[in-house]
Amino acid sequence: MSAIYLLRKISTKTPSRFHRSLFFSTFSKESKPDSSRTNSIRHLSSQRFVPSSIYRFPQSKILPNRKFSTSVETNLNDKSFERIHVQSGAILERIHKNEEEETVSKVNVGSEKVVREESEAEKEAWRILENAVVRYCGSPVGTVAANDPGDKMPLNYDQVFIRDFVPSALAFLLKGEGDIVRNFLLHTLQLQSWEKTVDCYSPGQGLMPASFKVRTVALDENTTEEVLDPDFGESAIGRVAPVDSGLWWIILLRAYGKITGDFSLQERIDVQTGIKLIMNLCLADGFDMFPTLLVTDGSCMIDRRMGIHGHPLEIQSLFYSALRCSREMLSVNDSSKNLVRAINNRLSALSFHIREYYWVDIKKINEIYRYKTEEYSTDATNKFNIYPEQIPPWLMDWIPEQGGYLLGNLQPAHMDFRFFTLGNFWSIVSSLATPKQNEAILNLIEAKWDDIIGNMPLKICYPALEYDDWRIITGSDPKNTPWSYHNSGSWPTLLWQFTLACMKMGRPELAEKALAVAEKRLLADRWPEYYDTRSGKFIGKQSRLYQTWTVAGFLTSKLLLANPEMASLLFWEEDYELLDICACGLRKSDRKKCSRVAAKTQILVR
Ligand code: GLC
């Protein structure tokens, strides 16, 4: 059966274009819409949300999850489950549901509760995470980016970043606390439809902010009110576009439903509209020739100039995941069927493009090394006119016999051969890459352990831009000097994504090994944002301490490893139906051949 038919019908009402007013009518106690459109969202305490306890999901609802999703829900087998728990060194025992214990973390696995001793680092991490929680009108709505008491210039690190909150949200969800995540999803949704302008220009309606802050403003001498103040890039350093925010929002929305079993949130009309606005923005026609999303530099976790404009892998893998999430969550009706069709077509075209053209391993590099150039024809081998001289000398030595990875970026006559960690991990998690490619990426990590993990997991990319490359590509950025920050610094927050990728591929021991490396230092080093040098030896030059997503990434990794069944709700298996969808309309008998038919077998067996 085609996955499209499995999508749920959940609403017959046509969603309104402005879910801001819907928000007020469905979510606030008082249904009076706020007509004032200022720079921030005003929220008087009298319009406070329904107390968060109302949204608390009953524990009994956590499992089992609904089975209507289009994704294959893999449960790791019992054997690997036992192995994870024994190898982690933590003391585990299975106890029956009713038994309670104060000083241990509890996670639900099937009908049993697994109780695990928390390490000192974990206990401290929870304390820091709880401390980082931001409240709005009394309810928790997110976590600040960093809480470094020694930081005299927090810049925007005192804000709630959408991307930074994802590991915090997962840690809370895996602990059974859903309110903060639900509140976050609804408040940021409210910000989405805000009228935003950057120097009198209005970015697209579905855009989600990079971050937001809760401000208290005086109304008069005696009254204050709390307002949510979003940053869509108009204050951000470099005025970078937060392209990944909306994609993360969709990914988190699905995760919330999967883990809590509370699917009512994603079924709400305003939430459905939010998904559609993001998808419409991503799927809008432009001049682009490729199914990949065309973005400016610094539009994701790497939010400074780093030569990742064009079609960076990180954005493509998040885009692919968000498309898969939307396909699962959107209700199919007359107003959404065209969008759902567009999502299916894009998923299929995007995975083909990435699998076929972004993949590099020793064999592919050898092919590129012998490429002919200036081929003018529809069946050119060197479709993007890549000059073999572009293969960087480091790569020839570095690429292992076993393993491979997805390129950082691909454009006409340009391949960025750097290894970008988040994009590669997220391609595994979402099945953007083929099963064999996924395996090969982890093989590469294992073979290049010292380069990618070293003294602190994980390098954000490899290798660093140095000398003229650094000068020309970063614009001589003193923060992104070689082997620092975004230019091949080591970011412990990436641990949770590595853990998820390893668990999906049945190799949790790799994640455990990396986690052990991190655990040795993070507590003593006071949870730095990033580390510097080739092997991640030093705390980063300008690194914040008590960085929330470092703390949350660590906790989420721990919780995922301790709870493989929950982890399996967060990744996707190969969807073979997607491979069959092709929108080009060419038939076998046509004179002009569909380029994908020729390539497909290659992709599947690779
Ligand atoms: C830096 C990082 C960005 C992160 C932000 C808040 O700007 O580059 O990815 O979201 O800090 O932690």
Coordinates of C-alpha atoms and ligand atoms in Angstrom, one line a residue:
M1 CA 0.0 0.0 0.0
S2 CA 1.3 3.4 -0.8
A3 CA 2.3 5.4 2.3
I4 CA 0.2 8.2 1.2
Y5 CA -3.0 6.2 1.9
L6 CA -1.8 5.6 5.4
L7 CA -1.8 9.2 6.3
R8 CA -4.5 10.0 8.8
K9 CA -7.6 12.0 8.1
I10 CA -7.9 14.1 11.2
S11 CA -9.6 17.3 10.3
T12 CA -12.2 18.4 7.8
K13 CA -11.9 22.1 8.6
T14 CA -9.8 24.2 6.3
P15 CA -7.0 25.6 8.3
S16 CA -6.8 29.3 8.5
R17 CA -3.8 31.0 7.0
F18 CA -3.0 32.9 10.2
H19 CA -2.9 30.5 13.1
R20 CA -2.0 33.3 15.4
S21 CA -5.7 34.1 15.8
L22 CA -6.4 30.4 15.9
F23 CA -3.9 30.1 18.6
F24 CA -5.8 32.5 20.8
S25 CA -9.1 31.0 20.1
T26 CA -8.0 27.4 20.8
F27 CA -5.3 27.7 23.3
S28 CA -5.8 30.7 25.5
K29 CA -8.5 30.9 28.2
E30 CA -9.7 34.1 26.7
S31 CA -10.4 33.8 23.1
K32 CA -9.7 37.5 22.4
P33 CA -7.1 37.8 19.6
D34 CA -4.3 40.2 20.3
S35 CA -4.6 42.7 17.5
S36 CA -1.5 44.7 18.3
R37 CA 1.3 43.8 16.0
T38 CA 4.5 45.0 17.5
N39 CA 8.0 43.7 17.5
S40 CA 7.2 41.1 20.2
I41 CA 4.4 38.9 21.1
R42 CA 2.5 40.4 24.0
H43 CA 1.0 38.1 26.5
L44 CA -0.7 39.6 29.5
S45 CA -0.8 37.4 32.6
S46 CA -4.6 37.4 32.4
Q47 CA -4.3 35.6 29.1
R48 CA -2.2 32.9 30.6
F49 CA -2.2 29.4 29.2
V50 CA -4.2 26.7 30.8
P51 CA -2.2 25.4 33.7
S52 CA 0.5 23.0 32.4
S53 CA -0.8 20.2 34.5
I54 CA -3.8 19.9 32.2
Y55 CA -1.4 18.9 29.4
R56 CA 0.4 16.3 31.5
F57 CA 0.2 13.0 29.7
P58 CA -0.7 10.1 31.8
Q59 CA 2.2 7.6 32.1
S60 CA -0.1 4.9 31.0
K61 CA -0.3 6.7 27.6
I62 CA 3.4 6.7 27.0
L63 CA 3.5 3.3 25.5
P64 CA 2.5 1.7 23.2
N65 CA 2.7 4.2 20.4
R66 CA 0.1 4.5 17.8
K67 CA 0.8 2.3 14.8
F68 CA -0.6 4.3 12.0
S69 CA 2.7 6.0 11.2
T70 CA 4.3 5.4 7.8
S71 CA 7.6 4.7 9.3
V72 CA 8.8 1.3 10.2
E73 CA 9.2 1.2 14.0
T74 CA 12.1 -1.0 14.6
N75 CA 12.6 -2.3 18.1
L76 CA 16.2 -3.4 18.8
N77 CA 16.2 -7.0 19.8
D78 CA 16.5 -8.1 23.3
K79 CA 20.0 -9.3 22.9
S80 CA 21.3 -5.9 21.9
F81 CA 19.3 -4.4 24.7
E82 CA 21.0 -6.6 27.3
R83 CA 24.3 -5.9 25.8
I84 CA 23.8 -2.1 26.0
H85 CA 22.9 -2.3 29.6
V86 CA 25.7 -4.6 30.7
Q87 CA 28.4 -2.8 28.7
S88 CA 27.5 0.6 29.8
G89 CA 28.9 -0.3 33.2
A90 CA 25.9 1.1 34.9
I91 CA 24.0 -1.1 37.3
L92 CA 20.8 -2.1 35.9
E93 CA 17.9 -4.1 37.2
R94 CA 14.4 -4.6 36.0
I95 CA 11.7 -3.9 38.5
H96 CA 8.0 -4.0 38.4
K97 CA 6.0 -0.9 37.5
N98 CA 4.9 0.0 41.0
E99 CA 8.3 0.1 42.7
E100 CA 9.6 3.6 43.2
E101 CA 13.1 4.8 43.9
E102 CA 14.2 8.3 44.6
T103 CA 17.8 8.6 43.5
V104 CA 17.7 6.7 40.2
S105 CA 16.5 7.6 36.7
K106 CA 13.6 5.7 35.5
V107 CA 12.7 5.0 31.9
N108 CA 9.8 3.1 30.5
V109 CA 10.7 0.1 28.4
G110 CA 7.7 -2.0 27.3
S111 CA 5.7 -2.9 30.4
E112 CA 8.7 -2.6 32.7
K113 CA 10.6 0.2 34.2
V114 CA 14.3 0.1 34.0
V115 CA 16.1 1.6 36.9
R116 CA 19.6 2.9 36.4
E117 CA 22.1 4.4 38.8
E118 CA 22.9 8.0 37.7
S119 CA 26.6 8.9 37.6
E120 CA 27.8 12.1 39.3
A121 CA 28.0 13.8 36.0
E122 CA 24.4 12.9 35.2
K123 CA 23.1 14.2 38.5
E124 CA 25.0 17.5 38.0
A125 CA 23.7 17.6 34.4
W126 CA 20.1 17.4 35.5
R127 CA 20.7 20.1 38.0
I128 CA 22.1 22.4 35.3
L129 CA 19.4 21.6 32.8
E130 CA 16.6 22.3 35.3
N131 CA 18.3 25.6 36.1
A132 CA 18.4 26.5 32.5
V133 CA 14.6 26.3 32.1
V134 CA 12.9 29.5 31.0
R135 CA 9.4 30.3 32.2
Y136 CA 6.8 32.4 30.5
C137 CA 3.8 33.5 32.5
G138 CA 4.6 30.8 35.0
S139 CA 5.0 27.9 32.5
P140 CA 8.2 26.3 31.3
V141 CA 8.8 27.1 27.6
G142 CA 12.4 26.3 26.8
T143 CA 16.0 26.4 28.1
V144 CA 18.6 29.2 27.7
A145 CA 21.6 28.5 25.5
A146 CA 24.1 28.9 28.3
N147 CA 24.1 29.8 31.9
D148 CA 27.8 30.7 32.4
P149 CA 28.0 32.8 35.6
G150 CA 31.4 34.1 34.6
D151 CA 30.2 35.4 31.3
K152 CA 30.1 39.2 31.3
M153 CA 28.8 39.4 27.7
P154 CA 26.2 36.7 27.2
L155 CA 25.2 38.2 23.7
N156 CA 22.2 36.1 22.8
Y157 CA 23.3 33.0 24.8
D158 CA 20.6 34.0 27.3
Q159 CA 17.9 33.2 24.7
V160 CA 16.1 30.0 23.9
F161 CA 17.5 28.8 20.6
I162 CA 15.2 26.5 18.6
R163 CA 18.0 24.1 17.6
D164 CA 19.6 24.1 21.0
F165 CA 16.4 23.2 22.7
V166 CA 16.0 19.9 20.8
P167 CA 18.3 17.8 23.0
S168 CA 16.9 19.5 26.1
A169 CA 13.4 18.6 24.9
L170 CA 14.4 15.0 24.2
A171 CA 16.0 14.7 27.7
F172 CA 12.8 15.9 29.3
L173 CA 10.6 13.7 27.1
L174 CA 12.6 10.6 27.9
K175 CA 12.3 11.5 31.5
G176 CA 8.5 11.6 31.1
E177 CA 8.2 15.4 31.3
G178 CA 6.2 16.6 28.3
D179 CA 4.8 19.9 29.3
I180 CA 7.9 22.0 28.6
V181 CA 8.1 20.6 25.1
R182 CA 4.4 21.1 24.4
N183 CA 4.6 24.7 25.6
F184 CA 7.7 25.3 23.5
L185 CA 6.1 23.9 20.4
L186 CA 3.0 26.0 20.8
H187 CA 4.8 29.2 21.7
T188 CA 7.2 29.0 18.8
L189 CA 4.3 28.2 16.5
Q190 CA 2.8 31.5 17.6
L191 CA 6.0 33.3 16.7
Q192 CA 6.1 31.7 13.3
S193 CA 3.2 33.7 11.9
W194 CA 4.5 36.9 13.4
E195 CA 5.0 39.7 10.9
K196 CA 8.7 40.0 10.8
T197 CA 10.8 42.4 8.9
V198 CA 14.5 42.7 8.3
D199 CA 15.3 46.2 7.1
C200 CA 11.7 46.6 5.7
Y201 CA 11.9 43.2 4.0
S202 CA 9.5 40.5 5.1
P203 CA 10.9 36.9 5.1
G204 CA 8.5 34.0 4.3
Q205 CA 5.6 33.4 6.5
G206 CA 6.6 29.9 7.6
L207 CA 10.0 31.0 8.9
M208 CA 10.7 30.1 12.5
P209 CA 13.0 32.3 14.6
A210 CA 16.5 31.3 15.5
S211 CA 15.8 32.1 19.1
F212 CA 13.5 34.0 21.4
K213 CA 13.7 35.7 24.7
V214 CA 11.1 36.3 27.4
R215 CA 11.2 40.0 28.4
T216 CA 9.4 41.7 31.1
V217 CA 8.2 45.2 30.1
A218 CA 6.5 47.8 32.2
L219 CA 3.0 48.7 31.2
D220 CA 2.7 51.5 33.7
E221 CA 4.1 52.2 37.2
N222 CA 2.5 49.2 38.8
T223 CA 2.0 46.6 36.0
T224 CA 4.4 44.6 34.0
E225 CA 3.8 42.0 31.4
E226 CA 5.9 39.3 29.9
V227 CA 6.5 39.3 26.1
L228 CA 8.1 36.8 23.8
D229 CA 10.7 38.5 21.6
P230 CA 11.8 36.4 18.7
D231 CA 15.0 36.8 16.6
F232 CA 14.5 35.9 12.9
G233 CA 18.0 36.9 12.0
E234 CA 17.4 40.7 12.3
S235 CA 19.6 40.9 15.4
A236 CA 21.7 37.8 14.9
I237 CA 25.4 38.3 14.2
G238 CA 25.8 38.4 10.4
R239 CA 22.0 38.5 9.9
V240 CA 22.0 34.7 9.2
A241 CA 18.8 33.0 8.1
P242 CA 17.5 30.4 10.6
V243 CA 16.6 27.9 7.9
D244 CA 17.0 24.9 10.2
S245 CA 14.6 26.2 12.9
G246 CA 11.4 25.2 11.2
L247 CA 12.9 21.8 10.2
W248 CA 13.9 21.1 13.8
W249 CA 10.4 22.3 15.0
I250 CA 8.7 19.7 12.8
I251 CA 11.2 17.0 13.9
L252 CA 10.5 17.8 17.5
L253 CA 6.8 17.8 17.0
R254 CA 6.9 14.3 15.7
A255 CA 9.2 13.2 18.5
Y256 CA 6.8 14.6 21.1
G257 CA 3.9 12.6 19.7
K258 CA 6.0 9.4 19.4
I259 CA 7.4 9.6 22.9
T260 CA 4.4 10.8 24.8
G261 CA 1.7 9.1 22.8
D262 CA -0.1 12.4 22.8
F263 CA -0.9 12.9 19.1
S264 CA -3.6 15.5 19.8
L265 CA -1.0 18.3 19.5
Q266 CA 0.0 17.5 16.0
E267 CA -3.7 17.1 15.0
R268 CA -4.6 20.6 16.0
I269 CA -5.6 22.8 13.1
D270 CA -3.1 25.6 14.1
V271 CA -0.3 23.0 14.3
Q272 CA -1.3 21.5 11.0
T273 CA -1.2 25.0 9.5
G274 CA 2.3 25.5 11.0
I275 CA 3.6 22.4 9.3
K276 CA 2.1 23.5 6.0
L277 CA 3.6 26.9 6.2
I278 CA 7.1 25.5 6.8
M279 CA 6.6 23.0 4.0
N280 CA 5.3 25.6 1.6
L281 CA 8.3 27.8 2.3
C282 CA 10.7 24.9 1.7
L283 CA 8.9 23.6 -1.4
A284 CA 8.3 27.0 -3.1
D285 CA 9.5 27.1 -6.7
G286 CA 12.6 29.1 -7.4
F287 CA 15.4 29.1 -10.0
D288 CA 17.1 26.1 -8.5
M289 CA 17.9 23.0 -10.7
F290 CA 18.3 20.5 -7.9
P291 CA 15.9 19.0 -5.3
T292 CA 18.2 20.0 -2.5
L293 CA 17.4 23.2 -0.6
L294 CA 19.3 26.3 -1.7
V295 CA 20.4 28.4 1.3
T296 CA 22.8 31.2 2.3
D297 CA 25.9 30.7 4.4
G298 CA 25.5 30.1 8.1
S299 CA 21.8 29.0 8.0
C300 CA 22.1 26.1 10.4
M301 CA 24.2 25.1 13.5
I302 CA 27.2 26.6 11.7
D303 CA 25.7 30.1 11.8
R304 CA 28.8 32.0 10.6
R305 CA 30.5 32.3 7.3
M306 CA 32.1 29.0 6.7
G307 CA 31.6 28.5 2.9
I308 CA 28.5 26.4 3.4
H309 CA 26.1 28.4 1.2
G310 CA 24.4 26.6 -1.6
H311 CA 23.3 23.1 -0.8
P312 CA 24.9 22.1 2.5
L313 CA 24.4 18.6 3.7
E314 CA 23.2 19.6 7.2
I315 CA 20.2 21.4 5.7
Q316 CA 19.5 18.6 3.2
S317 CA 19.4 15.9 5.9
L318 CA 17.2 18.0 8.2
F319 CA 15.0 18.9 5.2
Y320 CA 14.6 15.2 4.4
S321 CA 13.7 14.4 8.0
A322 CA 11.2 17.2 8.2
L323 CA 9.6 16.0 4.9
R324 CA 9.3 12.5 6.3
C325 CA 7.8 13.8 9.6
S326 CA 5.3 16.0 7.7
R327 CA 4.3 13.1 5.5
E328 CA 3.5 11.2 8.7
M329 CA 1.8 14.0 10.5
L330 CA -0.2 15.9 7.9
S331 CA -3.9 15.0 7.6
V332 CA -4.9 14.3 4.1
N333 CA -7.8 16.3 2.8
D334 CA -8.6 18.5 -0.2
S335 CA -6.6 21.4 1.1
S336 CA -3.5 19.3 1.8
K337 CA -3.4 16.6 -0.9
N338 CA -1.3 18.7 -3.4
L339 CA 1.2 19.5 -0.7
V340 CA 1.4 15.8 0.3
R341 CA 2.0 14.9 -3.3
A342 CA 4.7 17.5 -3.5
I343 CA 6.3 16.1 -0.3
N344 CA 6.4 12.6 -1.7
N345 CA 7.9 13.7 -5.0
R346 CA 10.5 15.8 -3.2
L347 CA 11.5 13.0 -0.8
S348 CA 12.1 10.7 -3.6
A349 CA 14.0 13.2 -5.8
L350 CA 16.1 14.4 -2.8
S351 CA 17.2 10.9 -1.6
F352 CA 18.1 10.0 -5.2
H353 CA 20.2 13.1 -5.6
I354 CA 22.0 12.8 -2.3
R355 CA 22.7 9.1 -2.6
E356 CA 23.9 9.3 -6.1
Y357 CA 25.9 12.6 -6.2
Y358 CA 26.9 13.3 -2.6
W359 CA 28.4 9.9 -1.8
V360 CA 32.2 9.6 -1.7
D361 CA 34.3 6.6 -0.9
I362 CA 37.7 5.4 -2.3
K363 CA 36.1 4.1 -5.5
K364 CA 34.2 7.3 -6.1
I365 CA 37.2 9.4 -5.5
N366 CA 39.1 7.3 -8.0
E367 CA 36.3 7.9 -10.5
I368 CA 36.4 11.7 -9.9
Y369 CA 40.2 11.6 -10.2
R370 CA 39.8 10.3 -13.8
Y371 CA 36.8 12.5 -14.7
K372 CA 36.6 14.0 -18.2
T373 CA 35.3 17.6 -18.1
E374 CA 33.3 19.9 -20.3
E375 CA 30.8 17.1 -21.2
Y376 CA 27.8 18.7 -22.9
S377 CA 25.0 16.1 -22.9
T378 CA 22.1 14.7 -20.9
D379 CA 24.0 11.5 -20.1
A380 CA 27.3 13.0 -19.0
T381 CA 29.2 11.1 -16.4
N382 CA 30.7 14.2 -14.8
K383 CA 27.3 16.0 -14.6
F384 CA 28.5 18.9 -12.4
N385 CA 31.7 19.5 -14.4
I386 CA 33.9 18.8 -11.4
Y387 CA 37.6 19.4 -12.2
P388 CA 39.6 16.5 -10.7
E389 CA 42.2 19.0 -9.4
Q390 CA 39.5 19.9 -6.8
I391 CA 40.1 16.6 -4.9
P392 CA 42.1 18.0 -1.9
P393 CA 45.4 16.3 -1.2
W394 CA 44.4 15.5 2.4
L395 CA 41.5 13.4 1.1
M396 CA 43.6 11.0 -1.0
D397 CA 45.5 9.9 2.1
W398 CA 42.6 10.2 4.5
I399 CA 39.9 8.1 2.9
P400 CA 39.9 4.6 4.3
E401 CA 39.6 1.4 2.3
Q402 CA 36.4 0.7 4.2
G403 CA 33.8 3.3 4.7
G404 CA 32.7 6.6 3.0
Y405 CA 30.6 9.6 3.7
L406 CA 28.4 12.2 2.2
L407 CA 29.9 15.4 0.8
G408 CA 29.5 18.7 2.6
N409 CA 28.0 20.5 -0.5
L410 CA 27.5 20.1 -4.2
Q411 CA 27.1 22.8 -6.8
P412 CA 28.0 23.4 -10.4
A413 CA 31.8 22.7 -10.7
H414 CA 32.1 22.5 -6.9
M415 CA 32.3 19.7 -4.4
D416 CA 33.0 20.5 -0.8
F417 CA 34.9 17.4 0.3
R418 CA 34.9 18.3 4.0
F419 CA 33.2 15.8 6.3
F420 CA 30.3 17.5 8.1
T421 CA 29.2 15.5 11.1
L422 CA 25.7 16.5 11.8
G423 CA 24.6 16.1 8.2
N424 CA 26.1 12.6 8.0
F425 CA 24.6 11.5 11.2
W426 CA 21.2 12.8 10.4
S427 CA 21.4 11.1 7.0
I428 CA 21.8 7.9 8.9
V429 CA 19.0 8.6 11.3
S430 CA 16.5 9.7 8.6
S431 CA 17.6 7.0 6.0
L432 CA 18.4 9.7 3.6
A433 CA 21.4 7.6 2.7
T434 CA 21.1 3.9 1.7
P435 CA 21.5 1.2 4.4
K436 CA 25.0 0.4 3.0
Q437 CA 26.0 4.0 2.9
N438 CA 24.8 4.4 6.5
E439 CA 27.0 1.5 7.6
A440 CA 29.9 2.9 5.7
I441 CA 29.6 6.2 7.4
L442 CA 30.0 4.6 10.8
N443 CA 32.9 2.5 9.5
L444 CA 34.6 5.7 8.5
I445 CA 34.0 7.2 12.0
E446 CA 35.5 4.0 13.5
A447 CA 38.5 4.1 11.1
K448 CA 39.1 7.8 11.7
W449 CA 38.3 7.8 15.4
D450 CA 41.2 10.0 16.4
D451 CA 40.2 12.7 13.9
I452 CA 36.5 12.8 14.6
I453 CA 36.3 11.8 18.3
G454 CA 39.9 12.2 19.6
N455 CA 39.9 13.7 23.1
M456 CA 36.3 15.0 22.9
P457 CA 33.5 14.0 20.7
L458 CA 32.6 15.2 18.1
K459 CA 34.3 17.3 15.4
I460 CA 31.7 19.5 13.8
C461 CA 33.5 19.1 10.5
Y462 CA 36.8 17.7 9.2
P463 CA 39.4 19.0 8.3
A464 CA 39.9 22.7 9.2
L465 CA 40.2 25.4 6.7
E466 CA 43.7 26.7 6.9
Y467 CA 45.9 29.5 5.5
D468 CA 44.5 31.0 2.3
D469 CA 41.4 28.8 2.6
W470 CA 40.7 30.2 6.0
R471 CA 41.3 33.7 4.8
I472 CA 39.2 33.5 1.7
I473 CA 36.4 31.2 2.8
T474 CA 35.8 32.4 6.4
G475 CA 36.8 36.0 5.6
S476 CA 39.6 35.8 8.2
D477 CA 37.1 35.1 11.0
P478 CA 39.1 35.2 14.3
K479 CA 36.5 33.0 16.0
N480 CA 36.7 30.3 13.3
T481 CA 40.5 29.9 13.2
P482 CA 41.7 26.4 12.2
W483 CA 40.6 23.7 14.6
S484 CA 38.4 26.0 16.6
Y485 CA 34.6 26.6 16.9
H486 CA 32.9 25.9 13.6
N487 CA 36.2 25.4 11.8
S488 CA 36.7 21.8 13.0
G489 CA 36.2 22.5 16.7
S490 CA 34.7 19.6 18.8
W491 CA 31.1 19.9 19.9
P492 CA 30.0 17.5 22.6
T493 CA 26.3 18.3 21.9
L494 CA 26.7 16.2 18.8
L495 CA 26.9 13.1 21.0
W496 CA 23.1 12.5 21.0
Q497 CA 22.9 12.5 17.3
F498 CA 25.9 10.1 17.1
T499 CA 24.2 7.9 19.7
L500 CA 21.0 7.8 17.7
A501 CA 22.8 6.9 14.5
C502 CA 24.8 4.2 16.2
M503 CA 21.7 2.7 17.8
K504 CA 19.9 2.7 14.5
M505 CA 22.7 0.8 12.9
G506 CA 22.9 -1.7 15.8
R507 CA 26.3 -0.4 17.0
P508 CA 25.6 1.2 20.4
E509 CA 29.0 0.2 21.6
L510 CA 30.5 2.9 19.4
A511 CA 28.3 5.6 21.1
E512 CA 29.1 4.2 24.5
K513 CA 32.8 4.5 23.8
A514 CA 32.5 8.1 22.7
L515 CA 30.2 8.9 25.6
A516 CA 32.8 7.5 28.0
V517 CA 35.5 9.9 26.5
A518 CA 33.2 12.8 27.0
E519 CA 32.1 11.9 30.5
K520 CA 35.7 11.8 31.7
R521 CA 36.0 15.6 31.1
L522 CA 32.6 17.4 30.8
L523 CA 31.9 17.7 34.5
A524 CA 35.4 18.8 35.4
D525 CA 35.5 21.2 32.5
R526 CA 32.1 22.7 33.4
W527 CA 30.3 21.6 30.3
P528 CA 31.9 23.7 27.6
E529 CA 30.2 24.7 24.4
Y530 CA 33.1 23.4 22.2
Y531 CA 36.8 22.3 22.3
D532 CA 39.7 23.3 20.2
T533 CA 42.7 21.7 18.5
R534 CA 43.1 18.8 16.1
S535 CA 42.3 16.3 18.8
G536 CA 39.9 18.3 20.9
K537 CA 42.4 18.7 23.7
F538 CA 41.6 22.2 24.9
I539 CA 38.4 23.9 26.0
G540 CA 37.5 26.3 23.2
K541 CA 39.1 29.7 23.1
Q542 CA 35.8 31.6 23.3
S543 CA 33.8 28.7 24.6
R544 CA 30.9 29.4 27.0
L545 CA 30.8 27.1 30.0
Y546 CA 27.6 25.5 31.3
Q547 CA 26.3 25.4 27.7
T548 CA 22.9 23.8 27.9
W549 CA 23.0 21.7 24.8
T550 CA 26.3 20.2 25.9
V551 CA 24.6 19.1 29.1
A552 CA 21.4 18.0 27.3
G553 CA 23.2 16.2 24.5
F554 CA 25.1 14.2 27.2
L555 CA 21.9 13.4 29.1
T556 CA 20.0 12.5 26.0
S557 CA 22.7 10.1 24.9
K558 CA 22.6 8.4 28.2
L559 CA 18.8 8.1 28.2
L560 CA 18.8 6.8 24.6
L561 CA 21.3 4.1 25.3
A562 CA 19.4 3.1 28.4
N563 CA 16.2 3.0 26.5
P564 CA 16.6 1.5 23.0
E565 CA 12.9 1.1 22.4
M566 CA 12.3 4.9 22.8
A567 CA 15.4 5.6 20.6
S568 CA 13.8 3.5 17.9
L569 CA 10.9 5.9 17.8
L570 CA 13.2 8.6 16.7
F571 CA 14.7 7.2 13.6
W572 CA 13.5 6.0 10.2
E573 CA 14.1 2.8 8.2
E574 CA 14.5 2.7 4.4
D575 CA 11.2 3.4 2.7
Y576 CA 11.2 1.3 -0.5
E577 CA 8.1 3.0 -1.8
L578 CA 9.8 6.3 -2.0
L579 CA 12.4 4.7 -4.4
D580 CA 9.7 3.9 -6.8
I581 CA 8.2 7.4 -7.0
C582 CA 9.5 9.4 -9.9
A583 CA 7.7 12.6 -11.1
C584 CA 9.6 12.9 -14.4
G585 CA 6.8 11.1 -16.3
L586 CA 9.3 9.4 -18.8
R587 CA 8.4 5.9 -19.8
K588 CA 10.8 3.0 -20.7
S589 CA 9.9 3.4 -24.4
D590 CA 10.6 7.1 -24.5
R591 CA 13.5 8.3 -26.6
K592 CA 14.7 10.3 -23.6
K593 CA 15.5 8.1 -20.7
C594 CA 14.8 8.7 -17.0
S595 CA 18.2 9.1 -15.5
R596 CA 17.1 7.5 -12.3
V597 CA 16.1 4.2 -13.8
A598 CA 19.6 3.6 -14.9
A599 CA 21.0 4.5 -11.5
K600 CA 18.6 2.9 -9.2
T601 CA 20.0 -0.6 -9.1
Q602 CA 23.4 0.9 -8.3
I603 CA 22.0 2.8 -5.4
L604 CA 20.2 -0.2 -3.9
V605 CA 23.2 -2.6 -4.0
R606 CA 25.8 -0.1 -3.0
Ligands
GLC1 C1 26.3 29.6 18.4 C2 26.3 28.3 17.6 C3 24.8 27.9 17.2 C4 24.0 27.8 18.5 C5 24.2 29.1 19.3 C6 23.5 29.0 20.7 O1 25.9 30.6 17.6 O2 27.0 28.4 16.4 O3 24.7 26.7 16.5 O4 22.7 27.6 18.2 O5 25.5 29.4 19.5 O6 24.1 28.0 21.4

